[in-house]
CSV table of C-alpha atoms in Angstrom, one decimal:
chain,number,residue,atom,x,y,z
A,1,UNK,CA,-20.2,-22.1,51.4
A,2,UNK,CA,-22.2,-19.9,49.0
A,3,UNK,CA,-20.9,-16.8,50.8
A,4,UNK,CA,-17.3,-17.8,50.0
A,5,UNK,CA,-18.2,-18.7,46.4
A,6,UNK,CA,-19.7,-15.2,46.0
A,7,UNK,CA,-16.9,-13.4,47.8
A,8,UNK,CA,-14.1,-14.8,45.6
A,9,UNK,CA,-15.5,-13.4,42.2
A,10,UNK,CA,-16.1,-10.0,43.9
A,11,UNK,CA,-12.5,-9.9,45.1
A,12,UNK,CA,-11.3,-10.8,41.6
A,13,UNK,CA,-13.5,-8.1,40.0
A,14,UNK,CA,-12.3,-5.5,42.4
A,15,UNK,CA,-8.7,-6.4,41.8
A,16,UNK,CA,-9.2,-6.2,38.1
A,17,UNK,CA,-10.8,-2.8,38.4
A,18,UNK,CA,-7.8,-1.5,40.4
A,19,UNK,CA,-5.3,-2.9,38.0
A,20,UNK,CA,-7.3,-1.6,35.0
A,21,UNK,CA,-7.3,2.0,36.2
A,22,UNK,CA,-4.1,2.1,38.3
A,23,UNK,CA,-2.2,4.0,35.6
A,24,UNK,CA,-5.0,6.5,35.3
A,25,UNK,CA,-4.8,7.1,39.1
A,26,UNK,CA,-1.0,7.4,38.8
A,27,UNK,CA,-1.4,10.1,36.1
A,28,UNK,CA,-3.8,12.1,38.2
A,29,UNK,CA,-1.5,11.7,41.2
A,30,UNK,CA,1.5,13.0,39.1
A,31,UNK,CA,-0.5,16.1,38.0
A,32,UNK,CA,-1.7,16.8,41.6
A,33,UNK,CA,1.8,16.4,43.2
A,34,UNK,CA,3.8,18.5,40.7
A,35,UNK,CA,1.1,21.1,40.4
A,36,UNK,CA,1.4,21.6,44.2
A,37,UNK,CA,5.2,21.7,44.0
A,38,UNK,CA,5.4,24.0,41.0
A,39,UNK,CA,2.0,25.7,40.8
A,40,UNK,CA,3.2,28.6,38.5
A,41,UNK,CA,4.8,26.6,35.8
A,42,UNK,CA,3.8,22.9,35.8
A,43,UNK,CA,0.3,23.2,34.3
A,44,UNK,CA,0.9,26.5,32.6
A,45,UNK,CA,-0.5,26.7,29.0
A,46,UNK,CA,3.0,26.9,27.6
A,47,UNK,CA,4.3,23.8,29.4
A,48,UNK,CA,1.2,21.8,28.5
A,49,UNK,CA,1.4,22.8,24.8
A,50,UNK,CA,5.1,22.0,24.7
A,51,UNK,CA,4.6,18.6,26.2
A,52,UNK,CA,1.7,17.7,24.0
A,53,UNK,CA,3.6,18.8,20.9
A,54,UNK,CA,6.8,17.0,21.9
A,55,UNK,CA,4.9,13.8,22.9
A,56,UNK,CA,3.1,13.7,19.6
A,57,UNK,CA,6.1,12.0,18.1
A,58,UNK,CA,6.5,9.6,21.0
A,59,UNK,CA,2.8,8.8,20.9
A,60,UNK,CA,2.9,7.9,17.2
A,61,UNK,CA,6.0,5.8,17.6
A,62,UNK,CA,4.4,4.0,20.6
A,63,UNK,CA,1.5,3.2,18.3
A,64,UNK,CA,4.0,2.1,15.7
A,65,UNK,CA,5.6,-0.5,17.9
A,66,UNK,CA,2.3,-1.5,19.6
A,67,UNK,CA,0.8,-2.9,16.3
A,68,UNK,CA,3.6,-5.5,15.7
A,69,UNK,CA,3.8,-6.2,19.4
A,70,UNK,CA,0.1,-7.3,19.3
A,71,UNK,CA,1.2,-10.1,16.9
A,72,UNK,CA,4.1,-11.0,19.1
A,73,UNK,CA,6.7,-9.3,16.9
A,74,UNK,CA,9.1,-6.4,17.6
A,75,UNK,CA,9.9,-3.4,15.3
A,76,UNK,CA,13.2,-1.9,16.4
A,77,UNK,CA,13.5,0.1,13.2
A,78,UNK,CA,10.9,2.7,14.2
A,79,UNK,CA,13.4,5.2,15.7
A,80,UNK,CA,15.8,5.0,12.7
A,81,UNK,CA,12.7,5.2,10.5
A,82,UNK,CA,11.4,8.4,12.1
A,83,UNK,CA,14.9,9.8,12.0
A,84,UNK,CA,15.1,9.2,8.2
A,85,UNK,CA,11.6,10.7,7.7
A,86,UNK,CA,12.6,13.8,9.7
A,87,UNK,CA,15.6,14.3,7.6
A,88,UNK,CA,13.8,13.8,4.3
A,89,UNK,CA,10.9,16.1,5.1
A,90,UNK,CA,13.4,18.9,5.6
A,91,UNK,CA,16.0,17.8,3.0
A,92,UNK,CA,13.5,17.3,0.2
A,93,UNK,CA,12.2,20.9,0.7
A,94,UNK,CA,15.6,22.5,1.3
A,95,UNK,CA,17.8,20.7,-1.3
A,96,UNK,CA,15.3,19.6,-4.0
A,97,UNK,CA,12.5,22.3,-3.7
A,98,UNK,CA,9.7,19.8,-3.1
A,99,UNK,CA,6.5,21.0,-1.7
A,100,UNK,CA,5.9,19.6,1.8
A,101,UNK,CA,2.7,17.8,1.0
A,102,UNK,CA,4.3,15.9,-1.9
A,103,UNK,CA,7.4,15.2,0.2
A,104,UNK,CA,5.2,14.0,3.1
A,105,UNK,CA,3.2,11.7,0.8
A,106,UNK,CA,6.4,10.2,-0.6
A,107,UNK,CA,7.8,9.7,2.8
A,108,UNK,CA,4.7,7.8,4.1
A,109,UNK,CA,4.7,5.6,1.0
A,110,UNK,CA,8.4,4.9,1.6
A,111,UNK,CA,7.5,4.0,5.2
A,112,UNK,CA,4.9,1.5,4.0
A,113,UNK,CA,7.6,0.0,1.7
A,114,UNK,CA,10.1,-0.3,4.7
A,115,UNK,CA,7.3,-2.0,6.7
A,116,UNK,CA,6.6,-4.4,3.9
A,117,UNK,CA,10.3,-5.3,3.7
A,118,UNK,CA,10.3,-5.9,7.4
A,119,UNK,CA,7.2,-8.1,7.2
A,120,UNK,CA,8.6,-10.1,4.3
A,121,UNK,CA,11.9,-10.7,6.1
A,122,UNK,CA,10.0,-12.0,9.1
A,123,UNK,CA,7.2,-14.0,7.5
A,124,UNK,CA,8.8,-15.2,4.2
A,125,UNK,CA,12.5,-15.7,5.3
A,126,UNK,CA,11.8,-16.7,8.9
A,127,UNK,CA,14.2,-14.1,10.3
A,128,UNK,CA,13.6,-13.1,13.9
A,129,UNK,CA,11.8,-9.7,14.0
A,130,UNK,CA,14.3,-8.6,16.6
A,131,UNK,CA,17.2,-9.1,14.2
A,132,UNK,CA,15.3,-8.2,11.0
A,133,UNK,CA,14.1,-4.8,12.2
A,134,UNK,CA,17.3,-4.0,14.0
A,135,UNK,CA,19.2,-4.7,10.8
A,136,UNK,CA,16.8,-2.7,8.6
A,137,UNK,CA,17.0,0.1,11.1
A,138,UNK,CA,20.7,0.3,10.8
A,139,UNK,CA,20.3,0.4,7.0
A,140,UNK,CA,17.9,3.3,7.3
A,141,UNK,CA,20.4,5.0,9.6
A,142,UNK,CA,23.0,4.6,7.0
A,143,UNK,CA,20.8,6.0,4.3
A,144,UNK,CA,20.0,9.0,6.6
A,145,UNK,CA,23.7,9.7,7.1
A,146,UNK,CA,24.3,9.4,3.4
A,147,UNK,CA,21.6,11.9,2.6
A,148,UNK,CA,22.9,14.4,5.1
A,149,UNK,CA,26.5,13.7,4.5
A,150,UNK,CA,26.9,13.6,8.3
A,151,UNK,CA,25.8,17.2,8.6
A,152,UNK,CA,22.7,18.9,10.0
A,153,UNK,CA,20.3,20.2,7.3
A,154,UNK,CA,18.9,23.6,8.4
A,155,UNK,CA,15.5,24.5,7.1
A,156,UNK,CA,15.9,28.0,5.6
A,157,UNK,CA,13.4,27.6,2.7
A,158,UNK,CA,10.5,25.9,4.5
A,159,UNK,CA,7.1,27.1,3.4
A,160,UNK,CA,4.9,29.1,5.7
A,161,UNK,CA,2.2,26.4,5.5
A,162,UNK,CA,4.7,23.8,6.8
A,163,UNK,CA,5.9,26.0,9.6
A,164,UNK,CA,2.3,26.7,10.6
A,165,UNK,CA,1.7,23.0,11.2
A,166,UNK,CA,3.3,23.6,14.6
A,167,UNK,CA,0.4,25.9,15.6
A,168,UNK,CA,-2.6,25.2,17.8
A,169,UNK,CA,-6.3,25.7,18.2
A,170,UNK,CA,-6.6,27.4,21.5
A,171,UNK,CA,-4.2,25.5,23.8
A,172,UNK,CA,-4.3,22.3,21.8
A,173,UNK,CA,-1.5,21.8,19.2
A,174,UNK,CA,-2.5,20.7,15.7
A,175,UNK,CA,-0.2,17.7,16.2
A,176,UNK,CA,-2.0,16.6,19.3
A,177,UNK,CA,-5.3,16.7,17.3
A,178,UNK,CA,-3.6,14.6,14.5
A,179,UNK,CA,-2.4,12.0,17.0
A,180,UNK,CA,-5.9,11.9,18.6
A,181,UNK,CA,-7.4,11.2,15.1
A,182,UNK,CA,-4.8,8.4,14.4
A,183,UNK,CA,-5.5,7.0,17.9
A,184,UNK,CA,-9.3,6.9,17.3
A,185,UNK,CA,-8.8,5.2,13.9
A,186,UNK,CA,-6.4,2.7,15.4
A,187,UNK,CA,-8.7,2.0,18.4
A,188,UNK,CA,-11.6,1.3,16.0
A,189,UNK,CA,-9.3,-1.0,14.0
A,190,UNK,CA,-8.2,-2.9,17.0
A,191,UNK,CA,-11.6,-3.2,18.7
A,192,UNK,CA,-14.2,-3.2,15.9
A,193,UNK,CA,-12.7,-4.9,12.9
A,194,UNK,CA,-11.9,-8.6,12.2
A,195,UNK,CA,-8.5,-7.6,10.8
A,196,UNK,CA,-7.7,-5.8,14.0
A,197,UNK,CA,-8.8,-8.6,16.3
A,198,UNK,CA,-6.8,-11.0,14.2
A,199,UNK,CA,-3.6,-9.3,15.4
A,200,UNK,CA,-4.3,-10.5,18.9
A,201,UNK,CA,-5.3,-13.9,17.8
A,202,UNK,CA,-2.0,-14.3,16.0
A,203,UNK,CA,-0.1,-12.9,19.0
A,204,UNK,CA,-1.7,-15.3,21.4
A,205,UNK,CA,-1.5,-18.5,19.3
A,206,UNK,CA,-0.4,-18.8,15.7
A,207,UNK,CA,-1.7,-22.3,15.5
A,208,UNK,CA,-5.1,-21.3,16.7
A,209,UNK,CA,-5.1,-18.4,14.2
A,210,UNK,CA,-4.4,-20.8,11.3
A,211,UNK,CA,-7.1,-23.2,12.5
A,212,UNK,CA,-9.6,-20.2,12.5
A,213,UNK,CA,-8.6,-19.2,9.0
A,214,UNK,CA,-6.5,-16.2,9.8
A,215,UNK,CA,-3.5,-15.7,7.5
A,216,UNK,CA,-0.5,-15.3,9.9
A,217,UNK,CA,1.9,-14.0,7.3
A,218,UNK,CA,-0.6,-11.5,5.9
A,219,UNK,CA,-1.5,-10.3,9.4
A,220,UNK,CA,2.0,-9.9,10.5
A,221,UNK,CA,3.0,-8.1,7.3
A,222,UNK,CA,0.1,-5.7,7.6
A,223,UNK,CA,1.2,-4.9,11.1
A,224,UNK,CA,4.7,-4.0,10.0
A,225,UNK,CA,3.4,-1.9,7.1
A,226,UNK,CA,1.1,0.0,9.5
A,227,UNK,CA,4.1,0.5,11.9
A,228,UNK,CA,6.2,1.8,9.0
A,229,UNK,CA,3.5,4.4,8.0
A,230,UNK,CA,3.1,5.7,11.6
A,231,UNK,CA,6.9,5.8,12.1
A,232,UNK,CA,7.1,7.9,8.9
A,233,UNK,CA,4.3,10.2,10.1
A,234,UNK,CA,6.1,10.6,13.5
A,235,UNK,CA,9.3,11.6,11.6
A,236,UNK,CA,7.4,14.2,9.6
A,237,UNK,CA,6.0,15.7,12.8
A,238,UNK,CA,9.5,15.7,14.3
A,239,UNK,CA,10.9,17.5,11.3
A,240,UNK,CA,8.2,20.2,11.5
A,241,UNK,CA,9.0,20.6,15.3
A,242,UNK,CA,12.7,20.9,14.8
A,243,UNK,CA,12.8,22.6,11.4
A,244,UNK,CA,16.2,20.9,10.9
A,245,UNK,CA,17.3,17.5,9.7
A,246,UNK,CA,19.6,15.6,12.1
A,247,UNK,CA,20.4,11.9,11.6
A,248,UNK,CA,21.0,11.1,15.2
A,249,UNK,CA,17.7,12.4,16.6
A,250,UNK,CA,15.2,9.6,15.7
A,251,UNK,CA,16.8,6.7,17.5
A,252,UNK,CA,16.4,8.5,20.8
A,253,UNK,CA,12.6,7.9,20.6
A,254,UNK,CA,12.9,4.1,20.5
A,255,UNK,CA,13.0,3.4,24.2
A,256,UNK,CA,10.3,5.9,25.2
A,257,UNK,CA,8.0,4.4,22.5
A,258,UNK,CA,8.5,0.8,23.8
A,259,UNK,CA,8.1,2.0,27.4
A,260,UNK,CA,4.8,3.7,26.5
A,261,UNK,CA,3.4,0.7,24.6
A,262,UNK,CA,4.5,-1.9,27.2
A,263,UNK,CA,3.3,0.2,30.2
A,264,UNK,CA,0.0,0.8,28.3
A,265,UNK,CA,-0.6,-2.9,28.2
A,266,UNK,CA,-0.9,-2.9,31.9
A,267,UNK,CA,-3.8,-0.5,31.9
A,268,UNK,CA,-7.4,-0.3,30.6
A,269,UNK,CA,-7.1,-3.8,29.1
A,270,UNK,CA,-4.4,-5.4,31.2
A,271,UNK,CA,-2.4,-8.0,29.5
A,272,UNK,CA,-3.4,-6.7,26.0
A,273,UNK,CA,-1.9,-3.8,24.0
A,274,UNK,CA,-4.4,-1.1,23.6
A,275,UNK,CA,-4.6,2.5,22.3
A,276,UNK,CA,-6.1,4.1,25.3
A,277,UNK,CA,-3.6,2.5,27.7
A,278,UNK,CA,-0.7,3.6,25.5
A,279,UNK,CA,-1.9,7.2,25.4
A,280,UNK,CA,-2.2,7.3,29.2
A,281,UNK,CA,1.2,5.7,29.6
A,282,UNK,CA,3.0,8.1,27.4
A,283,UNK,CA,1.3,11.1,29.0
A,284,UNK,CA,2.0,9.8,32.5
A,285,UNK,CA,5.7,9.4,31.7
A,286,UNK,CA,5.9,12.8,29.9
A,287,UNK,CA,4.3,14.7,32.7
A,288,UNK,CA,6.2,12.8,35.4
A,289,UNK,CA,9.6,13.6,33.7
A,290,UNK,CA,8.6,17.2,33.1
A,291,UNK,CA,7.9,17.5,36.8
A,292,UNK,CA,11.2,16.0,37.8
A,293,UNK,CA,13.0,18.4,35.4
A,294,UNK,CA,11.3,21.4,36.9
A,295,UNK,CA,12.5,20.2,40.3
A,296,UNK,CA,16.0,20.6,39.0
A,297,UNK,CA,17.0,17.1,37.9
A,298,UNK,CA,20.1,17.0,35.6
A,299,UNK,CA,19.7,16.2,31.9
A,300,UNK,CA,21.3,12.8,32.1
A,301,UNK,CA,18.5,11.6,34.4
A,302,UNK,CA,16.3,11.1,31.3
A,303,UNK,CA,18.4,8.1,30.2
A,304,UNK,CA,18.1,6.4,33.6
A,305,UNK,CA,14.4,7.3,33.6
A,306,UNK,CA,13.7,5.8,30.1
A,307,UNK,CA,15.8,2.7,30.7
A,308,UNK,CA,14.3,2.0,34.2
A,309,UNK,CA,10.7,2.6,33.0
A,310,UNK,CA,11.2,0.3,30.1
A,311,UNK,CA,12.3,-2.6,32.3
A,312,UNK,CA,9.5,-1.9,34.8
A,313,UNK,CA,7.0,-1.7,31.9
A,314,UNK,CA,8.0,-5.0,30.5
A,315,UNK,CA,7.8,-6.7,33.8
A,316,UNK,CA,4.4,-5.2,34.6
A,317,UNK,CA,3.1,-6.1,31.1
A,318,UNK,CA,4.2,-9.7,31.5
A,319,UNK,CA,2.6,-9.9,34.9
A,320,UNK,CA,-0.6,-8.3,33.6
A,321,UNK,CA,-0.7,-10.9,30.8
A,322,UNK,CA,-0.2,-13.7,33.3
A,323,UNK,CA,-3.1,-12.4,35.4
A,324,UNK,CA,-5.3,-12.1,32.3
A,325,UNK,CA,-4.6,-15.7,31.4
A,326,UNK,CA,-5.4,-16.8,34.9
A,327,UNK,CA,-8.7,-15.0,35.0
A,328,UNK,CA,-9.6,-16.4,31.6
A,329,UNK,CA,-8.9,-19.9,32.8
A,330,UNK,CA,-11.4,-19.4,35.7
A,331,UNK,CA,-14.2,-18.6,33.4
């Protein structure tokens, strides 16, 4: 009898370990397989640098959607928000002769304001976050098209210091280092602060959060403000990468961002949104798709890839959350 009792927790623990690190193993497998298939190009310095630079935007937007998701809310405005920031960081320099640091600071402040508006719409007016952020996103898209007059803004007067932001230290791009710094701060906020842990309390049970003295409205609003700031930062990076302002670019990042955040919730801390899992998820998807492209997949496969991964990621995250609750109930 005692043998059976001891065996069951061991099986549970082993299963939890497998689930926790399955995505890490998948990432390693992706690297091994495509390195073998395309040894000359797949892990070349140029390809890795390009991937890390391009995925810096996706990573920041995945962080941006992850914070409200921790409270049980959606922010569908992040893609439009990043698109507006991308246009502004180029347009304010090109059309209005702003220095890029002042433009970037103003854009991040504007991002916080957009996040605050989203938070107020959800907490004060009781509008579903799905509807509120989709609506605000469309407003941002309208502002972006108004600012560009429907045309692409080409950066011909960008300062050298702004262009140099796309450089690297060795083989590591500056933007990857910036994302790493943001990720570390966000991880500490989630795991080591009362305010960060309050996000998950609100996300799991708002009634329980209120009973423990957590302000639901303030916590949710703070999550949206944080999301707005990171979406703006992602747009600034996107503008520096492209050196042009194009209204339609930002929304394309919405699905990859949600896929990364959702898939990340199945790893490291299954059933809970976390920074490390999100980073691994975004990198796994990026390197996987890069390998598929190098094997000759047509461009439109990306849309099937992003849509399918999002559905799969949501299903896996829901399943991981269910297993997490079941394990917690056994304790």
